[in-house]
């Protein structure tokens, strides 16, 4: 017994030392990656608790306040929402603290980039504290999360548009035959994948013998978008490229698939209902991966003057995210500079992403029942994803024609 206690104490001490070493090595430029890692940790914790926390939560009197104990799925959903709320509050507090930071000499700049041991402890305490608050607060948070998730989807679309345009400009900027061929190959692949995917969608979601006009409308509309993207991008007045058009076409088809796959299992036009659990898990995994990549990209692009996080006069545009050298003199020079992006809005992105990830894990509803859990299968989820695809199409077309309509504006 004594030996076991000593071993446990040694392990705990080693773990604390390891954490202290890791957080102390986080520098100014790697801080954004650290925030992404913390967000990834919250996703992992949410997923784990969704699977294992239900039996324990059923025994907590201030959570299980019902005369008749709800289903196991209700407690799984509640666990995800509580972790999400703790994560949301953590980044909201940081966002409020960072309002108005203009210079790196501001003391709050050190809070944004440092103090990681304290931040980890605060994050952990906030998440734990959420399991002691009443259910009414969780219900209210779930309601506003649906609105916040919609905002995050719009941010995600803007980030995607920024990515594809930057990708195209980079390859075209090389002005070499190899990169032009690569651009053509990637574009061709995206177009082929788009149209092949549409064939599968027609096969799965418009079965013969059923009136599936709504599903047909969704798929045909997405195909029309792909055609319009290409025509507008290749118009001589626009002078665009097929690479962004093809990538956005594939993304819109992916959103169409996600929406159709989210239709209720008993809907006669959902041809994937027999594989609902497998499809639901795959869609969830892709959704979480897309969310995490969007958050990472927002962090990576935070130092660029073309991103929505940065002011036009960003002094550190294009600098590497991870440190390449340890120079005290250089750090002192940087402290005299204005901040290269809005710290406050940077944390707002994580707030919205926390809401969206919770909606993905709970299926956009407070009750995920149906006997066998089927994550993300609800009509609300269908329309959220379909409308997001339409918004993506509208924003992409706007990004192509806006410079022609308003030539004096800077885009």
Tab-separated table of C-alpha atoms in Angstrom:
chain	number	residue	atom	x	y	z
A	1	UNK	CA	0.000	0.000	0.000
A	2	UNK	CA	2.815	2.371	0.957
A	3	UNK	CA	4.703	1.518	-2.239
A	4	UNK	CA	1.603	2.161	-4.342
A	5	UNK	CA	1.121	5.555	-2.689
A	6	UNK	CA	4.739	6.483	-3.349
A	7	UNK	CA	4.443	5.377	-6.967
A	8	UNK	CA	1.267	7.404	-7.445
A	9	UNK	CA	2.919	10.473	-5.903
A	10	UNK	CA	5.939	10.086	-8.185
A	11	UNK	CA	3.713	9.743	-11.259
A	12	UNK	CA	1.719	12.812	-10.293
A	13	UNK	CA	4.908	14.813	-9.728
A	14	UNK	CA	6.320	13.716	-13.076
A	15	UNK	CA	3.051	14.639	-14.810
A	16	UNK	CA	3.068	18.090	-13.218
A	17	UNK	CA	6.698	18.629	-14.210
A	18	UNK	CA	5.928	17.544	-17.756
A	19	UNK	CA	2.968	19.935	-17.983
A	20	UNK	CA	5.068	22.750	-16.531
A	21	UNK	CA	7.817	22.101	-19.069
A	22	UNK	CA	5.368	22.048	-21.981
A	23	UNK	CA	3.520	25.231	-21.046
A	24	UNK	CA	6.752	27.087	-20.300
A	25	UNK	CA	8.022	26.327	-23.805
A	26	UNK	CA	5.033	28.047	-25.466
A	27	UNK	CA	6.286	31.276	-27.014
A	28	UNK	CA	4.481	34.216	-28.553
A	29	UNK	CA	4.280	32.700	-32.032
A	30	UNK	CA	3.304	29.216	-30.885
A	31	UNK	CA	0.574	30.521	-28.562
A	32	UNK	CA	-2.015	30.329	-31.327
A	33	UNK	CA	-1.205	26.661	-31.858
A	34	UNK	CA	-1.572	26.145	-28.092
A	35	UNK	CA	-5.097	27.596	-28.206
A	36	UNK	CA	-5.919	25.179	-31.028
A	37	UNK	CA	-4.543	22.297	-28.964
A	38	UNK	CA	-6.711	23.351	-26.024
A	39	UNK	CA	-9.748	23.432	-28.277
A	40	UNK	CA	-8.872	19.957	-29.576
A	41	UNK	CA	-8.625	18.775	-25.964
A	42	UNK	CA	-12.140	20.081	-25.319
A	43	UNK	CA	-13.447	18.099	-28.306
A	44	UNK	CA	-11.793	14.930	-27.009
A	45	UNK	CA	-13.172	15.459	-23.504
A	46	UNK	CA	-16.667	16.075	-24.918
A	47	UNK	CA	-16.551	12.937	-27.010
A	48	UNK	CA	-15.278	10.797	-24.113
A	49	UNK	CA	-17.837	12.105	-21.632
A	50	UNK	CA	-20.604	11.595	-24.142
A	51	UNK	CA	-19.719	7.915	-24.157
A	52	UNK	CA	-18.967	7.242	-20.482
A	53	UNK	CA	-20.476	9.961	-18.246
A	54	UNK	CA	-24.164	9.018	-18.455
A	55	UNK	CA	-24.224	6.405	-15.637
A	56	UNK	CA	-22.534	8.834	-13.229
A	57	UNK	CA	-24.702	11.812	-14.187
A	58	UNK	CA	-27.844	9.764	-13.596
A	59	UNK	CA	-26.875	9.642	-9.905
A	60	UNK	CA	-26.222	13.393	-9.525
A	61	UNK	CA	-29.350	14.826	-7.815
A	62	UNK	CA	-29.066	18.390	-9.160
A	63	UNK	CA	-28.830	17.062	-12.725
A	64	UNK	CA	-31.334	14.204	-12.531
A	65	UNK	CA	-34.170	16.281	-11.089
A	66	UNK	CA	-36.898	14.464	-13.003
A	67	UNK	CA	-39.632	12.278	-11.534
A	68	UNK	CA	-38.883	9.761	-14.272
A	69	UNK	CA	-35.231	9.353	-15.234
A	70	UNK	CA	-34.633	10.415	-18.860
A	71	UNK	CA	-32.979	8.174	-21.395
A	72	UNK	CA	-29.242	7.603	-21.406
A	73	UNK	CA	-29.003	9.775	-24.512
A	74	UNK	CA	-30.305	12.807	-22.618
A	75	UNK	CA	-27.432	12.571	-20.134
A	76	UNK	CA	-24.920	12.110	-22.964
A	77	UNK	CA	-26.200	15.271	-24.609
A	78	UNK	CA	-26.156	17.124	-21.295
A	79	UNK	CA	-22.512	16.148	-20.686
A	80	UNK	CA	-21.472	17.520	-24.084
A	81	UNK	CA	-23.331	20.784	-23.506
A	82	UNK	CA	-21.744	21.281	-20.077
A	83	UNK	CA	-18.207	20.807	-21.416
A	84	UNK	CA	-19.031	23.104	-24.322
A	85	UNK	CA	-20.365	25.773	-21.942
A	86	UNK	CA	-17.167	25.650	-19.881
A	87	UNK	CA	-15.093	25.994	-23.043
A	88	UNK	CA	-17.334	28.811	-24.268
A	89	UNK	CA	-17.019	30.743	-20.996
A	90	UNK	CA	-13.243	30.315	-20.981
A	91	UNK	CA	-12.812	31.877	-24.412
A	92	UNK	CA	-15.535	34.462	-23.760
A	93	UNK	CA	-13.679	35.697	-20.673
A	94	UNK	CA	-10.460	35.946	-22.680
A	95	UNK	CA	-12.291	37.754	-25.479
A	96	UNK	CA	-13.711	40.343	-23.073
A	97	UNK	CA	-10.334	40.842	-21.396
A	98	UNK	CA	-8.666	41.428	-24.783
A	99	UNK	CA	-11.101	44.083	-25.991
A	100	UNK	CA	-9.197	47.213	-27.000
A	101	UNK	CA	-5.669	45.736	-27.059
A	102	UNK	CA	-3.819	47.800	-29.679
A	103	UNK	CA	-0.149	47.515	-28.759
A	104	UNK	CA	2.085	44.673	-27.674
A	105	UNK	CA	3.165	46.873	-24.766
A	106	UNK	CA	-0.315	46.462	-23.314
A	107	UNK	CA	-0.057	44.222	-20.201
A	108	UNK	CA	-2.931	42.147	-21.555
A	109	UNK	CA	-0.718	41.070	-24.444
A	110	UNK	CA	1.214	38.925	-21.966
A	111	UNK	CA	-2.052	37.371	-20.784
A	112	UNK	CA	-2.907	36.421	-24.361
A	113	UNK	CA	0.462	34.811	-25.065
A	114	UNK	CA	1.536	33.546	-21.643
A	115	UNK	CA	0.356	32.167	-18.308
A	116	UNK	CA	-0.490	28.786	-19.773
A	117	UNK	CA	-0.406	26.828	-16.549
A	118	UNK	CA	-2.940	29.240	-15.040
A	119	UNK	CA	-5.050	29.045	-18.198
A	120	UNK	CA	-5.120	25.260	-18.135
A	121	UNK	CA	-6.184	25.265	-14.489
A	122	UNK	CA	-8.891	27.876	-15.128
A	123	UNK	CA	-10.179	25.940	-18.145
A	124	UNK	CA	-10.332	22.730	-16.127
A	125	UNK	CA	-12.110	24.417	-13.208
A	126	UNK	CA	-14.655	26.040	-15.518
A	127	UNK	CA	-15.475	22.714	-17.174
A	128	UNK	CA	-15.844	20.998	-13.782
A	129	UNK	CA	-17.948	23.874	-12.430
A	130	UNK	CA	-20.431	23.445	-15.295
A	131	UNK	CA	-21.454	20.092	-13.809
A	132	UNK	CA	-22.705	21.894	-10.689
A	133	UNK	CA	-25.053	24.384	-12.345
A	134	UNK	CA	-28.807	23.794	-12.810
A	135	UNK	CA	-30.297	22.292	-15.948
A	136	UNK	CA	-32.126	25.514	-16.844
A	137	UNK	CA	-28.842	27.241	-17.623
A	138	UNK	CA	-27.774	24.358	-19.858
A	139	UNK	CA	-31.110	24.532	-21.690
A	140	UNK	CA	-30.637	28.260	-22.276
A	141	UNK	CA	-27.082	27.696	-23.506
A	142	UNK	CA	-28.313	25.020	-25.894
A	143	UNK	CA	-30.783	27.509	-27.378
A	144	UNK	CA	-28.218	30.230	-28.004
A	145	UNK	CA	-25.729	27.655	-29.277
A	146	UNK	CA	-27.887	27.079	-32.342
A	147	UNK	CA	-27.630	30.771	-33.191
A	148	UNK	CA	-23.895	30.858	-32.443
A	149	UNK	CA	-23.374	27.765	-34.582
A	150	UNK	CA	-24.955	29.536	-37.531
A	151	UNK	CA	-22.534	32.417	-37.085
A	152	UNK	CA	-19.612	30.004	-36.961
A	153	UNK	CA	-20.728	28.373	-40.200
A	154	UNK	CA	-20.606	31.802	-41.868
A	155	UNK	CA	-17.124	32.380	-40.458
A	156	UNK	CA	-16.132	28.922	-41.699
A	157	UNK	CA	-17.298	29.840	-45.200
A	158	UNK	CA	-15.300	33.090	-45.162
A	159	UNK	CA	-12.201	31.183	-44.049
A	160	UNK	CA	-12.700	28.632	-46.827
A	161	UNK	CA	-13.021	31.362	-49.446
A	162	UNK	CA	-9.881	33.025	-48.128
A	163	UNK	CA	-8.071	29.674	-48.302
A	164	UNK	CA	-9.042	28.756	-51.865
A	165	UNK	CA	-8.288	32.214	-53.267
A	166	UNK	CA	-4.930	32.277	-51.511
A	167	UNK	CA	-4.191	28.745	-52.749
A	168	UNK	CA	-4.946	29.760	-56.320
A	169	UNK	CA	-2.899	32.974	-56.108
A	170	UNK	CA	0.091	31.071	-54.712
A	171	UNK	CA	0.174	28.456	-57.479
A	172	UNK	CA	-0.478	30.971	-60.256
A	173	UNK	CA	2.172	33.238	-58.772
A	174	UNK	CA	4.866	30.597	-59.365
A	175	UNK	CA	4.258	31.084	-63.117
A	176	UNK	CA	5.697	27.687	-63.972
A	177	UNK	CA	4.256	24.923	-66.149
A	178	UNK	CA	4.355	22.366	-63.337
A	179	UNK	CA	2.095	24.454	-61.098
A	180	UNK	CA	-0.326	25.167	-63.939
A	181	UNK	CA	-0.592	21.426	-64.561
A	182	UNK	CA	-1.073	20.821	-60.830
A	183	UNK	CA	-3.818	23.450	-60.779
A	184	UNK	CA	-5.559	21.711	-63.699
A	185	UNK	CA	-5.252	18.251	-62.133
A	186	UNK	CA	-6.640	19.348	-58.761
A	187	UNK	CA	-9.488	21.242	-60.440
A	188	UNK	CA	-10.338	18.244	-62.620
A	189	UNK	CA	-10.327	15.955	-59.585
A	190	UNK	CA	-12.672	18.257	-57.671
A	191	UNK	CA	-15.085	18.507	-60.592
A	192	UNK	CA	-15.098	14.732	-61.140
A	193	UNK	CA	-15.607	14.148	-57.410
A	194	UNK	CA	-18.476	16.670	-57.426
A	195	UNK	CA	-20.386	15.048	-60.263
A	196	UNK	CA	-19.696	11.478	-59.133
A	197	UNK	CA	-20.916	12.419	-55.652
A	198	UNK	CA	-24.094	13.859	-57.145
A	199	UNK	CA	-24.730	10.495	-58.809
A	200	UNK	CA	-24.445	8.723	-55.470
A	201	UNK	CA	-26.751	11.271	-53.858
A	202	UNK	CA	-29.394	10.691	-56.523
A	203	UNK	CA	-29.064	6.941	-55.965
A	204	UNK	CA	-29.234	7.120	-52.149
A	205	UNK	CA	-31.691	9.918	-51.547
A	206	UNK	CA	-34.131	9.746	-54.472
A	207	UNK	CA	-35.203	6.086	-54.432
A	208	UNK	CA	-37.682	5.013	-57.079
A	209	UNK	CA	-41.281	4.684	-56.038
A	210	UNK	CA	-41.165	7.604	-53.617
A	211	UNK	CA	-41.884	11.300	-53.976
A	212	UNK	CA	-38.491	12.812	-53.119
A	213	UNK	CA	-38.854	16.197	-54.770
A	214	UNK	CA	-37.182	18.040	-51.914
A	215	UNK	CA	-34.038	15.890	-52.095
A	216	UNK	CA	-33.958	16.229	-55.880
A	217	UNK	CA	-34.235	19.995	-55.499
A	218	UNK	CA	-31.286	20.088	-53.087
A	219	UNK	CA	-29.027	18.015	-55.372
A	220	UNK	CA	-29.985	19.772	-58.627
A	221	UNK	CA	-29.524	23.186	-57.009
A	222	UNK	CA	-26.015	22.224	-55.924
A	223	UNK	CA	-25.173	21.069	-59.474
A	224	UNK	CA	-26.477	24.362	-60.858
A	225	UNK	CA	-24.226	26.188	-58.406
A	226	UNK	CA	-21.214	24.238	-59.696
A	227	UNK	CA	-22.068	25.237	-63.280
A	228	UNK	CA	-22.606	28.891	-62.343
A	229	UNK	CA	-19.310	28.989	-60.423
A	230	UNK	CA	-17.398	27.859	-63.500
A	231	UNK	CA	-19.172	30.207	-65.914
A	232	UNK	CA	-18.683	33.242	-63.687
A	233	UNK	CA	-15.061	32.394	-62.820
A	234	UNK	CA	-14.080	31.944	-66.489
A	235	UNK	CA	-15.896	35.035	-67.733
A	236	UNK	CA	-13.383	37.413	-69.361
A	237	UNK	CA	-14.509	40.322	-67.189
A	238	UNK	CA	-13.883	38.350	-64.017
A	239	UNK	CA	-10.637	36.643	-65.030
A	240	UNK	CA	-10.942	34.049	-62.318
A	241	UNK	CA	-9.682	30.493	-62.066
A	242	UNK	CA	-11.296	27.067	-62.084
A	243	UNK	CA	-9.430	25.959	-58.952
A	244	UNK	CA	-11.499	27.999	-56.463
A	245	UNK	CA	-14.667	27.210	-58.432
A	246	UNK	CA	-14.006	23.467	-58.365
A	247	UNK	CA	-13.099	23.376	-54.662
A	248	UNK	CA	-16.189	25.367	-53.660
A	249	UNK	CA	-18.339	23.124	-55.879
A	250	UNK	CA	-17.045	20.034	-54.080
A	251	UNK	CA	-17.555	21.665	-50.683
A	252	UNK	CA	-21.155	22.599	-51.537
A	253	UNK	CA	-21.804	19.013	-52.648
A	254	UNK	CA	-20.309	17.808	-49.352
A	255	UNK	CA	-22.678	20.085	-47.427
A	256	UNK	CA	-25.567	18.760	-49.517
A	257	UNK	CA	-24.576	15.205	-48.607
A	258	UNK	CA	-24.307	16.111	-44.911
A	259	UNK	CA	-27.768	17.635	-45.029
A	260	UNK	CA	-29.371	14.682	-46.804
A	261	UNK	CA	-27.602	12.158	-44.573
A	262	UNK	CA	-29.034	14.003	-41.551
A	263	UNK	CA	-32.619	13.331	-42.564
A	264	UNK	CA	-34.586	11.247	-40.031
A	265	UNK	CA	-34.127	7.504	-40.221
A	266	UNK	CA	-37.812	6.893	-40.863
A	267	UNK	CA	-37.935	9.319	-43.803
A	268	UNK	CA	-38.724	7.268	-46.899
A	269	UNK	CA	-36.262	9.189	-49.084
A	270	UNK	CA	-33.280	8.565	-46.825
A	271	UNK	CA	-31.751	5.554	-48.551
A	272	UNK	CA	-28.931	5.363	-46.030
A	273	UNK	CA	-31.159	4.669	-43.028
A	274	UNK	CA	-29.973	1.055	-42.844
A	275	UNK	CA	-26.461	2.334	-42.236
A	276	UNK	CA	-27.577	5.306	-40.173
A	277	UNK	CA	-25.188	4.786	-37.280
A	278	UNK	CA	-22.118	4.348	-39.494
A	279	UNK	CA	-23.068	7.280	-41.728
A	280	UNK	CA	-23.862	9.449	-38.717
A	281	UNK	CA	-20.486	8.716	-37.133
A	282	UNK	CA	-18.634	9.430	-40.385
A	283	UNK	CA	-20.525	12.691	-40.903
A	284	UNK	CA	-19.843	13.706	-37.309
A	285	UNK	CA	-16.128	12.945	-37.655
A	286	UNK	CA	-15.903	14.962	-40.881
A	287	UNK	CA	-17.817	17.825	-39.290
A	288	UNK	CA	-15.545	17.955	-36.257
A	289	UNK	CA	-12.459	17.701	-38.472
A	290	UNK	CA	-13.722	20.556	-40.633
A	291	UNK	CA	-14.428	22.621	-37.520
A	292	UNK	CA	-10.974	21.994	-36.087
A	293	UNK	CA	-9.255	22.774	-39.400
A	294	UNK	CA	-11.221	26.024	-39.633
A	295	UNK	CA	-10.085	27.006	-36.153
A	296	UNK	CA	-6.478	26.084	-36.941
A	297	UNK	CA	-6.590	28.027	-40.212
A	298	UNK	CA	-8.009	31.071	-38.449
A	299	UNK	CA	-5.066	30.886	-36.036
A	300	UNK	CA	-2.491	30.417	-38.793
A	301	UNK	CA	-3.927	33.265	-40.872
A	302	UNK	CA	-4.301	35.596	-37.891
A	303	UNK	CA	-1.007	37.266	-38.790
A	304	UNK	CA	-2.017	38.033	-42.375
A	305	UNK	CA	-3.492	41.335	-43.472
A	306	UNK	CA	-5.992	39.561	-45.757
A	307	UNK	CA	-7.776	37.646	-43.058
A	308	UNK	CA	-10.861	38.822	-41.200
A	309	UNK	CA	-8.930	38.726	-37.911
A	310	UNK	CA	-6.294	41.269	-38.896
A	311	UNK	CA	-6.218	44.996	-39.473
A	312	UNK	CA	-5.021	46.089	-42.954
A	313	UNK	CA	-1.756	47.416	-41.509
A	314	UNK	CA	-0.761	44.127	-39.919
A	315	UNK	CA	2.976	44.517	-39.179
A	316	UNK	CA	3.656	40.802	-38.878
A	317	UNK	CA	1.859	39.525	-41.952
A	318	UNK	CA	3.337	36.316	-43.183
A	319	UNK	CA	5.564	35.599	-40.180
A	320	UNK	CA	5.931	31.959	-39.153
A	321	UNK	CA	3.617	30.654	-36.481
A	322	UNK	CA	6.281	28.655	-34.651
A	323	UNK	CA	9.483	30.286	-33.397
A	324	UNK	CA	12.579	29.869	-35.528
A	325	UNK	CA	14.971	31.618	-33.191
A	326	UNK	CA	15.304	32.720	-29.572
A	327	UNK	CA	16.275	36.344	-29.608
A	328	UNK	CA	15.616	38.528	-26.594
A	329	UNK	CA	16.427	41.644	-28.588
A	330	UNK	CA	13.895	40.744	-31.228
A	331	UNK	CA	11.225	40.143	-28.593
A	332	UNK	CA	11.831	43.621	-27.186
A	333	UNK	CA	11.463	45.159	-30.633
A	334	UNK	CA	8.210	43.306	-31.193
A	335	UNK	CA	6.742	44.635	-27.955
A	336	UNK	CA	6.891	48.153	-29.397
A	337	UNK	CA	4.725	47.138	-32.362
A	338	UNK	CA	0.944	47.260	-32.651
A	339	UNK	CA	-0.851	43.930	-32.467
A	340	UNK	CA	-1.101	42.100	-35.778
A	341	UNK	CA	-4.660	40.826	-35.292
A	342	UNK	CA	-7.649	41.300	-33.029
A	343	UNK	CA	-7.042	39.195	-29.933
A	344	UNK	CA	-10.660	39.625	-28.887
A	345	UNK	CA	-12.132	38.412	-32.172
A	346	UNK	CA	-9.605	35.588	-32.246
A	347	UNK	CA	-11.180	34.221	-29.068
A	348	UNK	CA	-14.678	34.853	-30.427
A	349	UNK	CA	-13.883	32.311	-33.170
A	350	UNK	CA	-13.198	29.708	-30.485
A	351	UNK	CA	-16.415	30.659	-28.657
A	352	UNK	CA	-18.496	30.070	-31.780
A	353	UNK	CA	-16.581	26.884	-32.591
A	354	UNK	CA	-17.359	25.562	-29.103
A	355	UNK	CA	-21.059	26.067	-29.752
A	356	UNK	CA	-20.916	24.474	-33.184
A	357	UNK	CA	-18.998	21.426	-32.016
A	358	UNK	CA	-21.602	20.892	-29.284
A	359	UNK	CA	-24.376	20.990	-31.867
A	360	UNK	CA	-22.531	18.456	-33.994
A	361	UNK	CA	-22.081	16.097	-31.063
A	362	UNK	CA	-25.709	16.408	-29.937
A	363	UNK	CA	-27.428	16.408	-33.321
A	364	UNK	CA	-28.754	19.991	-32.949
A	365	UNK	CA	-31.265	18.862	-30.361
A	366	UNK	CA	-31.645	18.357	-26.616
A	367	UNK	CA	-33.000	14.846	-27.086
A	368	UNK	CA	-30.939	12.425	-29.116
A	369	UNK	CA	-33.089	9.358	-28.505
A	370	UNK	CA	-34.552	6.909	-31.049
A	371	UNK	CA	-33.374	3.843	-29.200
A	372	UNK	CA	-30.117	3.469	-31.055
A	373	UNK	CA	-28.250	6.744	-31.001
A	374	UNK	CA	-28.030	8.494	-34.351
A	375	UNK	CA	-26.001	11.672	-34.012
A	376	UNK	CA	-26.946	14.630	-36.178
A	377	UNK	CA	-30.169	13.101	-37.568
A	378	UNK	CA	-32.784	15.880	-37.386
A	379	UNK	CA	-34.542	18.187	-39.836
A	380	UNK	CA	-32.937	21.184	-38.139
A	381	UNK	CA	-29.533	19.717	-38.972
A	382	UNK	CA	-30.666	19.169	-42.589
A	383	UNK	CA	-31.664	22.774	-43.138
A	384	UNK	CA	-28.656	24.229	-41.333
A	385	UNK	CA	-26.283	22.371	-43.657
A	386	UNK	CA	-28.272	23.020	-46.837
A	387	UNK	CA	-28.637	26.736	-46.141
A	388	UNK	CA	-24.921	26.891	-45.337
A	389	UNK	CA	-24.235	25.475	-48.801
A	390	UNK	CA	-26.414	28.159	-50.358
A	391	UNK	CA	-24.654	30.862	-48.326
A	392	UNK	CA	-21.304	29.481	-49.475
A	393	UNK	CA	-22.422	29.733	-53.102
A	394	UNK	CA	-23.662	33.288	-52.647
A	395	UNK	CA	-20.487	34.458	-50.918
A	396	UNK	CA	-18.247	32.829	-53.536
A	397	UNK	CA	-20.117	34.456	-56.429
A	398	UNK	CA	-19.991	37.750	-54.544
A	399	UNK	CA	-16.218	37.415	-54.116
A	400	UNK	CA	-15.917	37.096	-57.906
A	401	UNK	CA	-18.212	39.897	-59.034
A	402	UNK	CA	-17.775	42.408	-56.203
A	403	UNK	CA	-14.494	43.846	-57.623
A	404	UNK	CA	-16.373	44.564	-60.877
A	405	UNK	CA	-19.346	46.192	-59.183
A	406	UNK	CA	-17.254	48.249	-56.766
A	407	UNK	CA	-13.858	48.834	-58.397
A	408	UNK	CA	-12.901	51.490	-55.835
A	409	UNK	CA	-13.258	49.121	-52.907
A	410	UNK	CA	-10.386	47.068	-51.584
A	411	UNK	CA	-11.152	43.320	-51.479
